Short mmCIF file of C-alpha atoms and ligand atoms in Angstrom, two decimals:
data_model
loop_
_atom_site.label_atom_id
_atom_site.label_comp_id
_atom_site.label_asym_id
_atom_site.label_seq_id
_atom_site.Cartn_x
_atom_site.Cartn_y
_atom_site.Cartn_z
CA MET E 1 85.65 70.60 176.29
CA THR E 2 84.45 73.00 173.65
CA LYS E 3 82.39 71.75 170.72
CA THR E 4 85.12 73.25 168.58
CA THR E 5 87.69 71.15 170.39
CA SER E 6 85.83 67.91 169.86
CA LYS E 7 85.79 68.73 166.13
CA SER E 8 89.45 69.64 166.00
CA GLY E 9 90.68 66.96 168.39
CA GLY E 10 93.49 67.99 170.70
CA ARG E 11 93.69 71.72 169.99
CA TRP E 12 92.58 72.47 173.55
CA ALA E 13 93.54 69.12 175.12
CA LYS E 14 95.57 70.52 178.00
CA SER E 15 92.87 73.08 178.82
CA ALA E 16 90.42 70.19 178.95
CA GLU E 17 92.65 68.33 181.39
CA PHE E 18 93.02 71.36 183.63
CA TYR E 19 89.28 72.00 183.43
CA ALA E 20 88.47 68.42 184.49
CA ARG E 21 90.69 68.81 187.53
CA ALA E 22 89.37 72.31 188.26
CA LEU E 23 85.77 71.07 188.27
CA GLU E 24 86.68 68.72 191.10
CA LEU E 25 88.32 71.45 193.13
CA MET E 26 86.50 74.75 192.50
CA PRO E 27 82.79 75.52 191.98
CA GLY E 28 82.25 75.58 188.21
CA GLY E 29 86.00 75.01 187.85
CA VAL E 30 86.70 78.75 188.06
CA SER E 31 87.66 81.57 190.42
CA SER E 32 85.08 83.94 188.89
CA PRO E 33 81.89 82.88 187.06
CA VAL E 34 82.31 84.71 183.74
CA ARG E 35 85.57 82.81 183.06
CA SER E 36 83.64 79.55 182.84
CA PHE E 37 82.59 80.36 179.24
CA LYS E 38 79.15 79.09 180.34
CA SER E 39 77.41 82.09 178.72
CA VAL E 40 78.74 81.03 175.33
CA GLY E 41 78.16 77.30 175.80
CA LEU E 42 81.83 76.34 175.75
CA SER E 43 84.43 75.09 178.20
CA PRO E 44 87.08 77.52 179.38
CA VAL E 45 90.53 77.94 177.94
CA PHE E 46 93.39 77.97 180.45
CA ILE E 47 95.96 80.69 179.84
CA LYS E 48 99.68 80.18 180.40
CA SER E 49 101.00 83.68 179.63
CA GLY E 50 100.23 87.13 178.35
CA GLN E 51 102.48 89.57 176.54
CA GLY E 52 101.36 92.97 175.29
CA ALA E 53 98.06 92.45 173.44
CA TYR E 54 98.48 88.69 173.22
CA LEU E 55 97.66 85.57 175.21
CA THR E 56 99.08 82.05 174.95
CA ASP E 57 97.08 79.15 176.37
CA VAL E 58 98.36 75.92 177.88
CA ASP E 59 98.05 74.24 174.46
CA ALA E 60 100.26 76.92 172.85
CA ASN E 61 97.31 78.53 171.03
CA HIS E 62 97.88 82.27 170.56
CA TYR E 63 95.21 84.96 170.75
CA ILE E 64 94.79 88.68 170.24
CA ASP E 65 93.19 89.52 173.59
CA TYR E 66 90.21 91.85 174.04
CA VAL E 67 89.38 90.68 177.56
CA MET E 68 92.58 92.18 179.04
CA SER E 69 91.53 90.83 182.44
CA TYR E 70 88.25 92.83 182.12
CA GLY E 71 89.95 96.21 182.10
CA PRO E 72 93.04 96.57 184.33
CA LEU E 73 95.67 96.17 181.60
CA ILE E 74 95.37 99.44 179.67
CA CYS E 75 99.06 99.17 178.72
CA GLY E 76 98.95 95.45 177.93
CA HIS E 77 100.05 92.23 179.59
CA ALA E 78 103.42 92.08 181.40
CA HIS E 79 104.38 95.66 180.56
CA PRO E 80 108.16 96.10 181.11
CA ALA E 81 107.65 99.09 183.42
CA VAL E 82 105.22 97.14 185.60
CA ARG E 83 107.46 94.07 185.62
CA ALA E 84 110.45 96.16 186.68
CA ALA E 85 108.52 97.93 189.44
CA VAL E 86 107.04 94.72 190.85
CA SER E 87 110.37 92.87 190.62
CA LYS E 88 112.10 95.70 192.48
CA GLN E 89 109.46 95.91 195.19
CA ILE E 90 109.10 92.18 195.79
CA GLY E 91 112.80 92.13 196.72
CA ARG E 92 112.04 94.63 199.43
CA GLY E 93 108.92 92.83 200.64
CA SER E 94 105.31 92.77 199.50
CA THR E 95 103.38 93.87 202.58
CA PHE E 96 104.30 95.28 205.97
CA GLY E 97 101.05 95.91 207.78
CA CYS E 98 102.45 99.40 208.19
CA CYS E 99 102.21 102.57 206.13
CA SER E 100 104.42 102.79 203.06
CA PRO E 101 105.46 105.76 200.90
CA LEU E 102 104.08 104.10 197.76
CA GLU E 103 100.46 104.42 198.89
CA VAL E 104 101.02 108.15 199.44
CA GLU E 105 102.51 108.47 195.94
CA LEU E 106 99.63 106.59 194.32
CA ALA E 107 97.05 108.55 196.33
CA GLN E 108 98.67 111.75 195.10
CA ILE E 109 98.44 110.75 191.42
CA ILE E 110 94.82 109.59 191.68
CA THR E 111 93.51 112.57 193.66
CA THR E 112 95.25 114.90 191.21
CA ALA E 113 93.68 113.13 188.23
CA PHE E 114 90.20 113.04 189.83
CA GLY E 115 89.36 116.54 191.03
CA SER E 116 86.28 115.28 192.89
CA MET E 117 88.51 113.16 195.12
CA GLU E 118 90.27 115.26 197.75
CA MET E 119 90.93 112.08 199.73
CA ILE E 120 91.05 108.37 198.96
CA ARG E 121 91.08 105.03 200.80
CA PHE E 122 92.69 101.98 199.17
CA VAL E 123 91.05 98.58 199.34
CA ASN E 124 91.68 95.32 197.45
CA SER E 125 88.87 95.07 194.91
CA GLY E 126 86.09 96.96 193.19
CA THR E 127 83.60 95.11 195.35
CA GLU E 128 85.23 96.44 198.51
CA ALA E 129 85.32 99.94 197.04
CA ALA E 130 81.59 99.94 196.28
CA MET E 131 80.69 98.24 199.57
CA SER E 132 82.67 100.82 201.53
CA ALA E 133 81.28 103.73 199.53
CA ILE E 134 77.73 102.61 200.26
CA ARG E 135 78.47 102.22 203.98
CA LEU E 136 80.05 105.69 203.95
CA ALA E 137 77.03 107.25 202.23
CA ARG E 138 74.66 105.64 204.72
CA GLY E 139 76.86 106.66 207.64
CA VAL E 140 77.23 110.27 206.51
CA THR E 141 73.55 110.80 205.65
CA GLY E 142 72.02 108.61 208.35
CA ARG E 143 69.73 107.27 205.64
CA LYS E 144 69.03 103.68 204.53
CA ALA E 145 67.91 103.34 200.89
CA ILE E 146 70.28 102.99 197.95
CA ILE E 147 69.15 103.43 194.33
CA LYS E 148 70.99 101.41 191.68
CA MET E 149 70.50 100.76 187.98
CA ALA E 150 69.05 97.56 186.58
CA GLY E 151 72.05 95.69 185.21
CA GLY E 152 74.48 97.83 187.18
CA TYR E 153 77.28 95.75 188.65
CA HIS E 154 79.15 97.00 191.70
CA GLY E 155 80.75 93.76 192.85
CA HIS E 156 79.15 90.96 194.80
CA MET E 157 78.12 92.67 198.05
CA ASP E 158 74.69 91.61 199.28
CA ALA E 159 72.97 94.98 198.90
CA MET E 160 73.96 95.14 195.23
CA LEU E 161 72.84 91.58 194.32
CA VAL E 162 69.28 92.85 193.99
CA SER E 163 66.68 92.85 191.21
CA ALA E 164 63.80 95.26 190.82
CA GLY E 165 60.92 94.45 193.10
CA SER E 166 57.30 94.14 192.04
CA GLY E 167 56.65 97.88 192.32
CA ALA E 168 59.14 99.56 190.00
CA THR E 169 60.15 102.06 192.64
CA THR E 170 59.77 99.97 195.77
CA HIS E 171 61.96 97.47 197.53
CA GLY E 172 64.36 95.24 195.66
CA VAL E 173 64.39 91.46 195.84
CA PRO E 174 67.52 89.28 196.17
CA SER E 175 69.04 88.25 192.84
CA SER E 176 71.08 85.53 194.55
CA PRO E 177 70.31 82.97 197.24
CA GLY E 178 71.98 83.94 200.48
CA VAL E 179 71.03 87.62 200.19
CA LEU E 180 68.48 88.38 202.90
CA PRO E 181 65.22 89.99 201.79
CA ARG E 182 65.59 92.62 204.49
CA VAL E 183 68.97 93.57 203.03
CA ALA E 184 67.60 93.70 199.48
CA GLU E 185 64.57 95.77 200.44
CA SER E 186 66.73 98.85 201.07
CA THR E 187 67.91 98.78 197.47
CA ILE E 188 65.71 100.36 194.80
CA VAL E 189 66.39 99.31 191.21
CA VAL E 190 65.57 101.63 188.30
CA PRO E 191 66.34 101.55 184.56
CA PHE E 192 69.44 103.43 183.35
CA ASN E 193 68.79 106.51 181.21
CA ASP E 194 65.33 106.95 182.78
CA LEU E 195 65.02 110.20 184.72
CA PRO E 196 61.30 109.90 185.56
CA ALA E 197 62.13 106.56 187.23
CA ILE E 198 64.76 108.30 189.36
CA GLU E 199 62.28 111.01 190.34
CA ALA E 200 59.69 108.39 191.27
CA ALA E 201 62.19 106.31 193.25
CA LEU E 202 63.41 109.34 195.20
CA ALA E 203 59.81 110.39 195.93
CA SER E 204 58.83 106.86 196.98
CA GLN E 205 61.53 106.79 199.66
CA ALA E 206 60.44 110.07 201.23
CA GLY E 207 63.83 111.47 202.11
CA ASP E 208 65.44 108.16 203.11
CA VAL E 209 67.74 107.73 200.08
CA ALA E 210 71.39 107.72 201.18
CA ALA E 211 72.83 107.50 197.66
CA ILE E 212 72.39 106.72 194.03
CA ILE E 213 75.16 104.44 192.75
CA VAL E 214 75.72 104.29 189.01
CA GLU E 215 78.32 103.27 186.47
CA PRO E 216 78.39 106.58 184.55
CA ILE E 217 79.03 104.54 181.40
CA MET E 218 77.56 101.12 182.00
CA GLY E 219 79.96 98.29 181.26
CA ASN E 220 78.41 95.21 182.83
CA ILE E 221 75.45 94.79 180.51
CA GLY E 222 77.78 95.53 177.65
CA VAL E 223 78.79 99.15 177.07
CA VAL E 224 75.75 101.44 177.39
CA LEU E 225 76.27 105.19 177.13
CA PRO E 226 74.33 107.78 179.15
CA ARG E 227 71.93 109.91 177.13
CA GLN E 228 72.82 113.56 176.79
CA ASP E 229 72.42 115.41 180.13
CA TYR E 230 71.31 112.23 181.91
CA LEU E 231 74.21 112.28 184.37
CA ARG E 232 73.92 115.99 185.03
CA THR E 233 70.20 115.79 185.73
CA LEU E 234 70.70 112.62 187.80
CA ARG E 235 73.17 114.51 189.99
CA ASP E 236 70.79 117.45 190.40
CA LEU E 237 67.86 115.20 191.35
CA CYS E 238 70.09 113.29 193.76
CA HIS E 239 71.30 116.43 195.52
CA ALA E 240 67.81 117.98 195.60
CA ALA E 241 66.73 114.90 197.57
CA GLY E 242 69.65 115.26 199.98
CA ALA E 243 71.30 112.06 198.73
CA LEU E 244 74.92 111.45 197.69
CA LEU E 245 75.94 110.51 194.15
CA ILE E 246 78.34 107.58 193.86
CA PHE E 247 80.05 107.03 190.50
CA ASP E 248 81.33 103.49 190.21
CA GLU E 249 84.30 104.09 187.92
CA VAL E 250 86.00 100.79 188.66
CA MET E 251 85.90 100.08 184.92
CA THR E 252 85.84 103.61 183.44
CA GLY E 253 88.43 105.20 185.74
CA PHE E 254 91.63 105.93 183.74
CA ARG E 255 89.96 103.90 180.94
CA VAL E 256 87.63 106.23 179.03
CA GLY E 257 89.96 109.12 179.83
CA TYR E 258 92.70 110.03 182.28
CA SER E 259 90.10 111.44 184.67
CA GLY E 260 87.36 108.96 183.95
CA ALA E 261 83.77 109.39 182.83
CA GLN E 262 83.15 112.18 185.35
CA SER E 263 85.58 114.36 183.44
CA LEU E 264 84.33 113.20 180.05
CA TYR E 265 80.76 114.26 180.93
CA GLY E 266 81.67 117.12 183.28
CA VAL E 267 79.61 115.72 186.16
CA MET E 268 81.32 115.37 189.53
CA PRO E 269 80.02 112.74 192.01
CA ASP E 270 80.27 112.93 195.78
CA ILE E 271 82.06 109.59 196.02
CA THR E 272 84.01 107.71 193.31
CA CYS E 273 84.86 104.01 193.29
CA LEU E 274 87.97 102.90 191.41
CA GLY E 275 89.74 99.60 190.70
CA LYS E 276 91.23 97.62 187.79
CA ILE E 277 93.68 100.06 186.10
CA ILE E 278 94.84 101.68 189.38
CA GLY E 279 96.29 98.32 190.40
CA GLY E 280 98.03 97.70 187.07
CA GLY E 281 96.99 94.05 187.19
CA LEU E 282 97.40 93.53 190.93
CA PRO E 283 94.44 93.65 193.36
CA VAL E 284 93.67 97.28 194.14
CA GLY E 285 90.40 99.13 194.66
CA ALA E 286 89.75 102.56 196.11
CA TYR E 287 87.00 104.97 197.04
CA GLY E 288 87.29 108.69 197.54
CA GLY E 289 85.61 112.04 197.68
CA SER E 290 85.74 115.36 199.49
CA ALA E 291 87.72 115.61 202.74
CA ALA E 292 84.45 116.51 204.47
CA ILE E 293 82.98 113.14 203.45
CA MET E 294 86.11 110.98 203.64
CA ASN E 295 87.05 112.17 207.14
CA HIS E 296 84.06 110.18 208.38
CA VAL E 297 86.07 107.00 207.64
CA SER E 298 87.94 105.31 210.49
CA PRO E 299 90.26 106.22 212.14
CA ALA E 300 89.55 109.85 211.19
CA GLY E 301 85.88 109.25 211.83
CA PRO E 302 83.48 106.60 213.09
CA ILE E 303 82.67 104.69 209.87
CA TYR E 304 84.69 101.48 210.02
CA GLN E 305 86.54 99.93 207.11
CA ALA E 306 89.86 98.06 207.09
CA GLY E 307 91.99 95.59 205.13
CA THR E 308 95.11 93.55 205.79
CA LEU E 309 96.54 94.09 202.34
CA SER E 310 95.00 97.46 201.60
CA GLY E 311 97.67 99.73 200.12
CA ASN E 312 100.27 96.97 200.10
CA PRO E 313 103.51 98.17 198.50
CA LEU E 314 103.61 95.46 195.83
CA ALA E 315 100.19 96.34 194.42
CA MET E 316 100.94 100.04 194.84
CA ALA E 317 104.13 99.57 192.82
CA ALA E 318 102.18 97.98 189.95
CA GLY E 319 99.55 100.73 190.08
CA LEU E 320 102.14 103.50 190.19
CA ALA E 321 104.09 102.02 187.26
CA THR E 322 100.88 101.83 185.22
CA LEU E 323 99.51 105.30 186.02
CA ARG E 324 102.95 106.79 185.30
CA LEU E 325 102.57 105.48 181.74
CA LEU E 326 99.40 107.57 181.34
CA ASP E 327 98.74 111.27 180.97
CA PRO E 328 95.65 113.27 179.99
CA GLN E 329 96.55 112.99 176.30
CA GLU E 330 98.09 109.55 175.79
CA PRO E 331 97.52 106.71 175.27
CA TYR E 332 93.94 108.01 175.02
CA GLY E 333 94.41 109.60 171.60
CA GLN E 334 95.86 106.35 170.25
CA LEU E 335 93.16 104.26 171.95
CA GLU E 336 90.41 106.42 170.47
CA LEU E 337 91.77 105.82 166.97
CA LEU E 338 92.07 102.07 167.54
CA GLY E 339 88.62 101.91 169.13
CA ARG E 340 86.97 103.77 166.27
CA ARG E 341 88.81 101.63 163.71
CA LEU E 342 87.62 98.43 165.37
CA ALA E 343 84.03 99.59 165.93
CA ASP E 344 83.61 100.85 162.38
CA GLY E 345 85.22 97.70 160.99
CA LEU E 346 82.97 95.39 163.00
CA ALA E 347 79.85 97.31 161.98
CA ALA E 348 80.85 97.21 158.31
CA ALA E 349 81.73 93.50 158.42
CA ALA E 350 78.36 92.71 160.03
CA ALA E 351 76.48 94.83 157.50
CA ALA E 352 78.23 92.96 154.66
CA GLN E 353 76.59 89.79 155.95
CA GLY E 354 73.26 91.43 156.81
CA ILE E 355 73.72 90.72 160.52
CA PRO E 356 72.00 93.44 162.62
CA VAL E 357 74.46 94.69 165.21
CA THR E 358 75.11 97.81 167.22
CA VAL E 359 78.61 98.64 168.42
CA ALA E 360 78.52 100.86 171.49
CA ARG E 361 81.84 102.39 172.45
CA SER E 362 83.59 104.85 174.69
CA GLY E 363 87.27 105.15 173.80
CA SER E 364 88.86 101.72 174.14
CA MET E 365 85.93 99.89 175.73
CA LEU E 366 83.18 98.65 173.45
CA THR E 367 80.49 96.04 172.99
CA LEU E 368 79.22 94.40 169.81
CA PHE E 369 75.50 93.87 170.44
CA PHE E 370 73.69 91.36 168.24
CA THR E 371 70.46 93.32 167.93
CA GLY E 372 68.56 90.96 165.66
CA SER E 373 65.81 90.67 168.23
CA ALA E 374 66.24 93.95 170.10
CA PRO E 375 63.28 96.35 170.29
CA ALA E 376 62.97 99.02 167.64
CA SER E 377 61.85 101.32 170.44
CA ALA E 378 65.30 101.80 171.94
CA THR E 379 66.43 105.35 171.40
CA VAL E 380 69.44 106.40 169.45
CA GLY E 381 72.67 106.90 171.38
CA ALA E 382 76.15 107.86 170.36
CA ALA E 383 77.30 104.60 168.88
CA HIS E 384 78.42 102.95 165.69
CA THR E 385 75.56 101.22 164.02
CA SER E 386 75.58 98.80 161.19
CA ALA E 387 73.06 98.73 158.35
CA GLY E 388 69.97 96.94 159.48
CA ALA E 389 70.59 97.58 163.15
CA LYS E 390 67.18 98.06 164.65
CA SER E 391 68.18 99.93 167.76
CA ILE E 392 70.78 101.43 170.00
CA ILE E 393 70.89 99.74 173.39
CA SER E 394 70.01 102.30 176.07
CA ASN E 395 69.31 100.14 179.12
CA TYR E 396 69.35 96.63 180.56
CA ALA E 397 65.98 95.63 179.13
CA ASP E 398 67.22 96.48 175.62
CA ALA E 399 70.44 94.56 176.19
CA LEU E 400 68.55 91.48 177.35
CA MET E 401 66.69 91.41 174.03
CA CYS E 402 69.92 90.84 172.13
CA ASP E 403 70.63 87.53 170.41
CA THR E 404 72.98 85.75 172.82
CA ARG E 405 73.04 82.65 170.60
CA ASP E 406 74.47 84.69 167.74
CA TYR E 407 77.00 86.18 170.14
CA ALA E 408 77.99 82.65 171.23
CA ARG E 409 78.42 81.58 167.59
CA PHE E 410 80.50 84.68 166.91
CA PHE E 411 82.61 84.14 170.04
CA SER E 412 83.34 80.53 169.10
CA ALA E 413 84.25 81.42 165.52
CA MET E 414 86.59 84.17 166.74
CA LEU E 415 88.20 81.90 169.37
CA GLU E 416 88.92 79.34 166.66
CA GLN E 417 90.63 82.09 164.66
CA GLY E 418 92.80 83.21 167.60
CA ILE E 419 90.77 86.17 168.86
CA MET E 420 89.90 86.12 172.58
CA LEU E 421 86.67 88.03 173.28
CA PRO E 422 84.77 88.32 176.57
CA PRO E 423 82.70 85.10 176.84
CA SER E 424 79.40 86.95 177.26
CA GLN E 425 77.24 89.33 175.24
CA PHE E 426 76.99 91.45 178.37
CA GLU E 427 80.64 92.35 178.81
CA ALA E 428 82.93 95.01 177.37
CA TRP E 429 85.83 94.46 175.02
CA PHE E 430 89.02 96.28 176.02
CA ILE E 431 91.77 97.56 173.71
CA SER E 432 95.19 98.29 175.20
CA ALA E 433 98.03 100.59 174.19
CA ALA E 434 99.85 97.40 173.15
CA HIS E 435 97.31 96.65 170.39
CA THR E 436 98.41 97.77 166.93
CA PRO E 437 96.41 98.84 163.86
CA ASP E 438 97.44 95.51 162.29
CA ASP E 439 95.91 93.66 165.26
CA ILE E 440 92.68 95.62 164.73
CA ASP E 441 92.63 94.98 160.99
CA MET E 442 93.24 91.26 161.52
CA THR E 443 90.43 91.17 164.07
CA ILE E 444 88.06 92.84 161.60
CA GLU E 445 89.04 90.39 158.87
CA LYS E 446 88.40 87.43 161.16
CA ALA E 447 85.12 88.98 162.31
CA GLY E 448 84.03 88.95 158.67
CA ALA E 449 84.46 85.19 158.60
CA ALA E 450 82.72 84.85 161.95
CA PHE E 451 79.73 86.85 160.69
CA VAL E 452 79.49 84.46 157.73
CA HIS E 453 79.28 81.67 160.29
CA CYS E 454 76.46 83.53 162.05
CA ARG E 455 74.61 84.14 158.77
CA GLU E 456 74.90 80.50 157.74
CA ALA E 457 73.43 79.46 161.09
CA HIS E 458 70.26 81.38 160.17
CA LEU E 459 69.90 79.75 156.74
P1 KE4 Q 501 85.97 93.37 191.54
O1 KE4 Q 501 85.45 93.08 192.93
O2 KE4 Q 501 85.72 92.24 190.56
O3 KE4 Q 501 87.44 93.85 191.55
O4 KE4 Q 501 85.19 94.64 190.99
C1 KE4 Q 501 83.78 94.59 190.96
C2 KE4 Q 501 83.28 95.65 190.00
C3 KE4 Q 501 82.75 96.82 190.50
N1 KE4 Q 501 82.30 97.80 189.69
C4 KE4 Q 501 82.36 97.66 188.34
C5 KE4 Q 501 81.85 98.76 187.46
C6 KE4 Q 501 82.90 96.49 187.77
O5 KE4 Q 501 82.96 96.36 186.42
C7 KE4 Q 501 83.37 95.45 188.60
C8 KE4 Q 501 83.93 94.15 188.06
N2 KE4 Q 501 83.77 93.94 186.65
C9 KE4 Q 501 83.68 92.56 186.21
C10 KE4 Q 501 83.59 92.58 184.69
N3 KE4 Q 501 82.26 92.70 184.25
C11 KE4 Q 501 84.81 91.73 186.71
C12 KE4 Q 501 84.95 90.38 186.03
C13 KE4 Q 501 84.61 89.24 186.95
O6 KE4 Q 501 83.63 89.37 187.74
O7 KE4 Q 501 85.29 88.19 186.85
#
């Protein structure tokens, strides 16, 4: 179990028992790798329940939660409206293998919120959304190559589990065993926020690029914001090369604003991927775009994609209940205030201990980067910085220079104090509408103690 646990005896005893059993039954004892706490050198905590902004684990430890299931729960755990909608629907059945009115209702809300999406297809995960969007782009353009960002995460489909190849703008190489080199070689990996790299990659593929796929605000290397005009120029370069622009807004959709990052930055993609919030905590993904593009998808067109539980009424009910709690103004105004309060408080608490950090944020998603060893070369972005912070993280290479040991120390010290953070430097923290200013202030206070712990580790 965790080092902390061995020190404090049985505080996480039941989690340890569950983990021992889980290790016998599931690879790494988990259903998704990040939950293993491996990146922070600890053993995982097993959660019994969530309520609003709070979690309770199987040992009755309570936490203020900033994981929030990695984004879906913008209104908090077990929201009454979601519980009522799911309870009502489950009594009528969860899935029919037939069309249901709820998928039409949810499609209406989403395509109204996202003006670039005239039509939408529901799937069951963000991975499926990205996988289907890439197949669609290739089918529509008749082209092969896909350009993605280093550190960009679009789910676990083979073509996206690719690292940059030897030549910066040539064929990718598999980043996981089991991905065939010939699949990886059609994926070109370039740094985020680097327009010359995009130009070179497009030129190197001589008209064979089907699409560029990008998280418009990166969230899977930690939160990394696009430089001014980056997205606009990226779109123009993409279209000049005859390629489609795919925005993966699985994390940012309905998160950074009611109409996602594309509205925030005023740049409309050809295809958008969504997930997380649109399912309200149940498994829902989606991809969408113009009718001209989407009508290539079966059965309207020849590009095949299907799913037994796609659009199932139970998940649609959870998604509808959640999106009906949102509008273009709220809870985004409240979340901006809470996000700014937390980011500023973290930066100030770190500065008080002389710990170099950068807090990058967009609304209610943020990352506290421990920049003690990050390059001074990284350019300035729109982020909260603490005194002594050497840089603003602008791409994956910068993020990889961060001090993951300090993050692990900080994570452990916060967990001990009842604050649940994502167990990796390279993830985003999420604030929900259920978090209160008191929760934020308590988190900042506990972060102060955790930064002392980090400072003492350097003495
Ligand atoms: P899922 O297949 O996990 O529903 O979505 C994949 C995905 C696609 N695109 C973006 C931008 C994403 O952030 C994700 C999933 N995000 C991770 C969090 N870093 C999910 C957490 C996990 O893998 O357990």
